[in-house]
C-alpha cells in the first residue's frame, strides 16, 4: 500500500465494495454540483480554478507506504473548504483525483469512487465542519484563522485515512501484512505527520490570502462572525 492521502490502486478493494462507493460518490458529487451552483459568483469561480490547480500540484508528491497499492500525499480538502466552501471544494478535489487517475495513473480508475469518497467528500466535509465550529469559537484574527486551518487540515487527513481502513475492512483483497488494527494505526501515524505538513501549508496559504483579500476566503464571508470584539481582525476587518 502507499499512504499519505491514499490513492488506492485497482484490485486492493473488491468490485462490489468499489461499486457501492462509486455510487455513493456520484450521489454526493451531484449534490455538490447542485449546491455549488448557488455559491458560484465572480469571486468564487476563478478562486476554484486556482484551488484545484494548487491541490493538483501538491498531490503529485506521493509517498509509498506498504507494498505500493495505496499512496500517501497531501489532500487539500481543508484548503478547498476554507477558500471556496464545502460544495465547490469537494468538486475541486474530485476533479483533481479524476485527472490524476485518468491521465497520470495515480490511483486505479475502478477505485475512483473510493478515492473520491475518502479525499473529496469525507475529507472536505470534516474539514468544513471543524472550520465552521472553530471560527465561531476562536477569535477571528490572523492567529485564529491559522489555528482553524491547521486543525481542520490535520483532522480531515486523519479521518480520510480511516475511511480507507473502513473500505479495506469491508472488501480488502490484498494482504497488507498486518491486522486491521495495525493497518488503522499505521495509516493514522503516517497521516498525522502528513496532516501536520498539510496544516502548515494550508494555514500559511489561507492567512496570506486573508490578509490581502479577506473577501476571497469563503469561510470568512459565509460563517456568522463572533460577536466578541477582537484586537486584530483578519484583513483589517473580516466579516
Steps between C-alpha positions, in 0.01 A plus 500: 500500500603859475382762736479868558175581348432152383464465129366145481613288207283253310451166672559590862122525568253256346257593223173514698642732764666718235171520309306593815737784579495611137123537526537685830757734347277571199207593722719719720656676201158561345396669824820704497430616144145603591606688814821633350310681225337714768840606632673576171556867430767724347730443797447129557532372142859615436601410855369145444728465199800621697419267790467198270832582332675538835358172634599324178858620543538395864328165445758406237745447786434137599648300786479116488412314818433129491539305174407769249125442470415825678681832493530782747514874430337824601122509455402866474146457632541751782660758271214462252237517775640823645549680169206383285266321741403135548297451183733655245798383706396137474457541124849652469659204677289251301604654167866477605459133594328418171772670292776333699341157456413527129809683377777423748390158626507620860234279659301234318213605275283227655583641843403859419184480707702393804761771454243772437299393804803510729680810376243719326182426695604384846814710530336823384183448704688433824727797436211740445309381805808571711554835329141602566536403866842652564425832329212541743717420802839651424555873455476598136859614480797391291601256773145371538470437126840330492410268788167421336661409168771294669267297724249441218780375275644255753164355602363475145810311384475258793128437443551447127773245571264305724245504219738276310529271804121462502498423128777244542305337785192479276672357194878489517658245264873564554705384795648812659711302743323612816171472686219748448602674820858513380386642168292767674792590723747521213267711290431731795866536587616576149209732428552687826840606371351581160218689665745715694684585179175570320378707793804726485462545123125562528531746788772696322308512172166595655648771723690647204181523294298634794746779572481627143142413397289374791197518271647209301495268801167318489501409868542862608219617271250226571532413868337714763758724666572479872328778690793555738744775403855400413806720455634392163232385255614316189549732207434802715134413555393156380131442516 
